[in-house]
Amino acid sequence: MQKYIAALKAAFPLTLPICAAYLFLGFSFGIYFCSKGFSMWYPMLTALTVFAGSLEFFIANVMIGAFDPVFMFVMAVIINARHLFYGISMLEPYKNMGLTKFYLIFGLTDETYAINVSVKPPEHVDKKAYYFFVTFLNHCYWFTGTTIGAFVGSNIDFNSKGLDFSLTALFITIVVNQWLNMDNHIPALIGLIVPTICLVALGTKSFIPPAMLLILVIFIMMYRKEQAYQGGKKK
């Protein structure tokens, strides 16, 4: 029990900025979803089981029309393709996590990734418990904000115009923060240059899948090169 308390104490302060963001974004999402004519249980269940902000905003729009599972699957892959890149960099930190790994994979949002990749758990703190609490606390913040927003949205008439842009604003903030705090800007530059080239070459309707695929290939090559370099140093 002591190790869980220590892990919670280490994780909680780091997630407080995310708490402020997720409460507001979740609140916006809850209102936005209910403004489409759904009861408060829909956004709450989505926040609990999907937990992918941009995809959840998309789901709110898709559910208005006829359900197309193939289209939904393709869009879900495209919208969340960035998690493939996160997953590559978290292979080592999430190693030997047992069953907890499945929840950590499920809960790997942009903000959780930002904390876990930039702040290492203290030496006296159990790594498995630390990563769990970072993920779990952020999940709780999102669900709480969504629940409050869903309650307000289902009981009060609200103009939801512009609320979906709040997620874009958060992404911009995360990118700027990572740029200022990380010494290695190569991944950020790759993420900027490759989509720009694909956008110019392929146009606005077709550039995202090729850009994501190309970035993934580049990152895999970089990861393998880094692993080979580390292996060479150990020898």
CSV table of C-alpha atoms in Angstrom, one decimal:
chain,number,residue,atom,x,y,z
A,1,MET,CA,0.0,0.0,0.0
A,2,GLN,CA,2.9,2.3,0.8
A,3,LYS,CA,4.3,2.1,-2.7
A,4,TYR,CA,0.9,3.2,-4.2
A,5,ILE,CA,0.6,6.2,-1.9
A,6,ALA,CA,4.2,7.2,-2.8
A,7,ALA,CA,3.3,6.8,-6.5
A,8,LEU,CA,0.1,8.8,-6.2
A,9,LYS,CA,2.0,11.6,-4.4
A,10,ALA,CA,4.6,11.7,-7.2
A,11,ALA,CA,2.0,11.7,-10.0
A,12,PHE,CA,-0.7,14.0,-8.6
A,13,PRO,CA,1.2,17.3,-8.8
A,14,LEU,CA,2.3,16.6,-12.4
A,15,THR,CA,-1.2,16.1,-13.5
A,16,LEU,CA,-2.7,19.2,-12.0
A,17,PRO,CA,-2.2,21.3,-15.2
A,18,ILE,CA,-3.9,18.5,-17.1
A,19,CYS,CA,-6.7,18.5,-14.5
A,20,ALA,CA,-7.4,22.2,-15.4
A,21,ALA,CA,-7.3,21.5,-19.1
A,22,TYR,CA,-9.3,18.3,-19.0
A,23,LEU,CA,-12.1,19.7,-16.7
A,24,PHE,CA,-12.6,22.5,-19.2
A,25,LEU,CA,-12.3,20.3,-22.3
A,26,GLY,CA,-14.4,17.6,-20.9
A,27,PHE,CA,-17.0,20.2,-19.9
A,28,SER,CA,-17.0,21.5,-23.5
A,29,PHE,CA,-17.3,18.0,-24.9
A,30,GLY,CA,-20.2,17.1,-22.6
A,31,ILE,CA,-22.1,20.2,-23.7
A,32,TYR,CA,-21.2,19.8,-27.3
A,33,PHE,CA,-22.4,16.1,-27.4
A,34,CYS,CA,-25.7,16.9,-25.6
A,35,SER,CA,-26.3,19.9,-28.0
A,36,LYS,CA,-26.6,17.3,-30.8
A,37,GLY,CA,-29.7,16.0,-29.1
A,38,PHE,CA,-28.3,13.1,-27.0
A,39,SER,CA,-28.9,12.4,-23.3
A,40,MET,CA,-26.1,13.0,-20.8
A,41,TRP,CA,-25.3,9.3,-20.6
A,42,TYR,CA,-23.9,9.2,-24.1
A,43,PRO,CA,-20.9,11.6,-23.5
A,44,MET,CA,-20.3,10.0,-20.1
A,45,LEU,CA,-20.1,6.5,-21.5
A,46,THR,CA,-17.9,7.8,-24.4
A,47,ALA,CA,-15.5,9.5,-22.0
A,48,LEU,CA,-15.2,6.3,-19.9
A,49,THR,CA,-14.7,3.8,-22.7
A,50,VAL,CA,-13.1,5.8,-25.6
A,51,PHE,CA,-11.0,8.4,-23.8
A,52,ALA,CA,-9.7,10.1,-27.0
A,53,GLY,CA,-10.7,13.7,-27.1
A,54,SER,CA,-10.5,14.5,-30.8
A,55,LEU,CA,-12.1,11.2,-31.7
A,56,GLU,CA,-14.9,11.8,-29.2
A,57,PHE,CA,-15.8,15.2,-30.7
A,58,PHE,CA,-15.9,13.4,-34.1
A,59,ILE,CA,-18.1,10.7,-32.7
A,60,ALA,CA,-20.6,13.3,-31.6
A,61,ASN,CA,-21.0,14.5,-35.2
A,62,VAL,CA,-21.0,11.0,-36.8
A,63,MET,CA,-23.8,9.7,-34.5
A,64,ILE,CA,-26.2,12.3,-36.0
A,65,GLY,CA,-26.3,10.5,-39.4
A,66,ALA,CA,-26.5,6.9,-40.5
A,67,PHE,CA,-23.9,4.6,-38.9
A,68,ASP,CA,-21.1,3.5,-41.2
A,69,PRO,CA,-18.7,1.2,-39.3
A,70,VAL,CA,-16.1,1.0,-42.1
A,71,PHE,CA,-15.9,4.8,-42.3
A,72,MET,CA,-15.8,5.1,-38.5
A,73,PHE,CA,-13.0,2.6,-38.3
A,74,VAL,CA,-10.9,4.4,-41.0
A,75,MET,CA,-11.4,7.8,-39.4
A,76,ALA,CA,-10.6,6.5,-35.9
A,77,VAL,CA,-7.3,5.1,-37.3
A,78,ILE,CA,-6.5,8.3,-39.0
A,79,ILE,CA,-7.4,10.6,-36.1
A,80,ASN,CA,-5.5,8.5,-33.6
A,81,ALA,CA,-2.6,7.5,-35.8
A,82,ARG,CA,-0.3,9.7,-33.8
A,83,HIS,CA,-0.6,7.2,-31.0
A,84,LEU,CA,1.5,4.8,-33.1
A,85,PHE,CA,4.3,7.2,-32.6
A,86,TYR,CA,3.7,7.5,-28.9
A,87,GLY,CA,3.7,3.8,-28.6
A,88,ILE,CA,7.1,3.4,-30.2
A,89,SER,CA,8.7,5.8,-27.7
A,90,MET,CA,6.9,4.1,-24.7
A,91,LEU,CA,8.0,0.6,-25.5
A,92,GLU,CA,10.8,0.7,-23.1
A,93,PRO,CA,9.1,2.6,-20.2
A,94,TYR,CA,6.0,0.4,-20.3
A,95,LYS,CA,8.1,-2.8,-20.5
A,96,ASN,CA,7.3,-5.6,-18.0
A,97,MET,CA,4.1,-3.9,-16.7
A,98,GLY,CA,2.0,-7.0,-16.7
A,99,LEU,CA,-1.7,-6.5,-17.1
A,100,THR,CA,-1.4,-2.9,-16.2
A,101,LYS,CA,0.1,-2.3,-19.6
A,102,PHE,CA,-3.3,-2.8,-21.3
A,103,TYR,CA,-4.8,0.1,-19.3
A,104,LEU,CA,-1.7,2.2,-19.9
A,105,ILE,CA,-2.1,1.6,-23.7
A,106,PHE,CA,-5.8,2.5,-23.5
A,107,GLY,CA,-5.1,5.7,-21.5
A,108,LEU,CA,-2.2,7.0,-23.5
A,109,THR,CA,-3.4,10.4,-24.4
A,110,ASP,CA,-1.4,13.4,-25.7
A,111,GLU,CA,-1.2,14.9,-22.2
A,112,THR,CA,-0.4,11.6,-20.4
A,113,TYR,CA,2.4,11.0,-23.0
A,114,ALA,CA,3.8,14.5,-22.5
A,115,ILE,CA,4.2,13.8,-18.7
A,116,ASN,CA,5.5,10.2,-19.0
A,117,VAL,CA,8.0,11.0,-21.7
A,118,SER,CA,9.4,14.2,-20.1
A,119,VAL,CA,9.3,13.3,-16.4
A,120,LYS,CA,10.9,10.1,-15.1
A,121,PRO,CA,9.5,8.6,-11.9
A,122,PRO,CA,11.6,9.2,-8.8
A,123,GLU,CA,13.9,6.4,-7.9
A,124,HIS,CA,12.1,5.6,-4.6
A,125,VAL,CA,8.7,5.3,-6.5
A,126,ASP,CA,7.4,2.2,-8.1
A,127,LYS,CA,7.4,2.8,-11.8
A,128,LYS,CA,4.4,0.6,-12.6
A,129,ALA,CA,2.3,2.4,-10.0
A,130,TYR,CA,3.5,5.8,-11.0
A,131,TYR,CA,2.6,5.4,-14.7
A,132,PHE,CA,-0.8,3.9,-13.6
A,133,PHE,CA,-1.7,6.9,-11.5
A,134,VAL,CA,-0.6,9.4,-14.1
A,135,THR,CA,-3.0,7.7,-16.6
A,136,PHE,CA,-5.8,7.0,-14.1
A,137,LEU,CA,-5.8,10.6,-12.7
A,138,ASN,CA,-6.0,12.1,-16.2
A,139,HIS,CA,-8.8,9.7,-17.1
A,140,CYS,CA,-10.7,10.7,-14.0
A,141,TYR,CA,-10.3,14.4,-14.8
A,142,TRP,CA,-11.7,13.9,-18.3
A,143,PHE,CA,-14.6,11.8,-17.1
A,144,THR,CA,-15.4,14.3,-14.4
A,145,GLY,CA,-15.3,17.3,-16.7
A,146,THR,CA,-17.5,15.5,-19.3
A,147,THR,CA,-20.0,14.5,-16.7
A,148,ILE,CA,-20.4,18.1,-15.5
A,149,GLY,CA,-20.7,19.3,-19.0
A,150,ALA,CA,-23.2,16.6,-20.0
A,151,PHE,CA,-25.3,17.5,-17.0
A,152,VAL,CA,-25.3,21.2,-17.9
A,153,GLY,CA,-25.8,20.5,-21.6
A,154,SER,CA,-28.8,18.2,-21.0
A,155,ASN,CA,-30.5,20.7,-18.7
A,156,ILE,CA,-29.6,24.1,-20.1
A,157,ASP,CA,-29.9,25.5,-23.7
A,158,PHE,CA,-26.3,26.3,-24.7
A,159,ASN,CA,-24.7,27.7,-27.9
A,160,SER,CA,-22.0,25.1,-28.6
A,161,LYS,CA,-20.5,27.0,-31.6
A,162,GLY,CA,-16.7,27.0,-31.4
A,163,LEU,CA,-16.4,24.5,-28.5
A,164,ASP,CA,-14.8,21.9,-30.7
A,165,PHE,CA,-11.8,24.3,-31.4
A,166,SER,CA,-10.8,24.0,-27.7
A,167,LEU,CA,-9.1,20.7,-28.5
A,168,THR,CA,-7.1,22.2,-31.3
A,169,ALA,CA,-6.0,25.0,-28.9
A,170,LEU,CA,-4.8,22.4,-26.4
A,171,PHE,CA,-2.7,20.6,-29.1
A,172,ILE,CA,-1.0,23.8,-30.0
A,173,THR,CA,-0.2,24.5,-26.4
A,174,ILE,CA,1.3,21.0,-25.9
A,175,VAL,CA,3.4,21.4,-29.0
A,176,VAL,CA,4.8,24.8,-27.9
A,177,ASN,CA,5.4,23.5,-24.4
A,178,GLN,CA,7.3,20.4,-25.7
A,179,TRP,CA,9.3,22.6,-28.0
A,180,LEU,CA,10.4,24.8,-25.2
A,181,ASN,CA,11.2,22.0,-22.8
A,182,MET,CA,12.9,19.4,-25.1
A,183,ASP,CA,16.4,19.8,-26.4
A,184,ASN,CA,15.8,17.5,-29.4
A,185,HIS,CA,13.5,19.2,-31.9
A,186,ILE,CA,13.9,16.7,-34.7
A,187,PRO,CA,10.6,14.8,-34.1
A,188,ALA,CA,8.7,18.1,-34.0
A,189,LEU,CA,10.3,19.2,-37.2
A,190,ILE,CA,9.6,15.9,-38.9
A,191,GLY,CA,6.0,16.2,-37.8
A,192,LEU,CA,5.8,19.7,-39.4
A,193,ILE,CA,7.8,19.2,-42.6
A,194,VAL,CA,6.4,15.8,-43.7
A,195,PRO,CA,2.7,16.8,-43.6
A,196,THR,CA,3.5,20.1,-45.3
A,197,ILE,CA,5.2,18.3,-48.2
A,198,CYS,CA,2.3,15.8,-48.4
A,199,LEU,CA,-0.2,18.6,-48.3
A,200,VAL,CA,1.4,20.5,-51.2
A,201,ALA,CA,1.8,17.3,-53.2
A,202,LEU,CA,-1.5,15.6,-52.5
A,203,GLY,CA,-4.0,18.3,-51.4
A,204,THR,CA,-6.1,18.7,-48.4
A,205,LYS,CA,-8.3,15.7,-48.9
A,206,SER,CA,-5.6,13.0,-49.2
A,207,PHE,CA,-2.5,14.1,-47.4
A,208,ILE,CA,-3.1,12.8,-43.9
A,209,PRO,CA,-2.8,9.0,-44.3
A,210,PRO,CA,0.4,9.2,-46.4
A,211,ALA,CA,1.9,11.8,-44.1
A,212,MET,CA,1.1,9.6,-41.0
A,213,LEU,CA,2.6,6.5,-42.7
A,214,LEU,CA,5.8,8.3,-43.8
A,215,ILE,CA,6.3,9.8,-40.3
A,216,LEU,CA,5.8,6.4,-38.8
A,217,VAL,CA,8.4,4.8,-41.1
A,218,ILE,CA,10.9,7.6,-40.3
A,219,PHE,CA,10.3,7.2,-36.5
A,220,ILE,CA,10.7,3.4,-36.7
A,221,MET,CA,14.0,3.9,-38.5
A,222,MET,CA,15.1,6.4,-35.9
A,223,TYR,CA,14.1,4.1,-33.1
A,224,ARG,CA,16.0,1.2,-34.6
A,225,LYS,CA,19.1,3.3,-35.2
A,226,GLU,CA,19.0,4.5,-31.6
A,227,GLN,CA,18.6,1.0,-30.3
A,228,ALA,CA,21.6,-0.2,-32.4
A,229,TYR,CA,23.6,2.8,-31.2
A,230,GLN,CA,22.8,2.0,-27.5
A,231,GLY,CA,23.6,-1.7,-28.1
A,232,GLY,CA,27.0,-0.7,-29.6
A,233,LYS,CA,27.8,1.5,-26.6
A,234,LYS,CA,27.1,-1.4,-24.2
A,235,LYS,CA,29.4,-3.6,-26.1
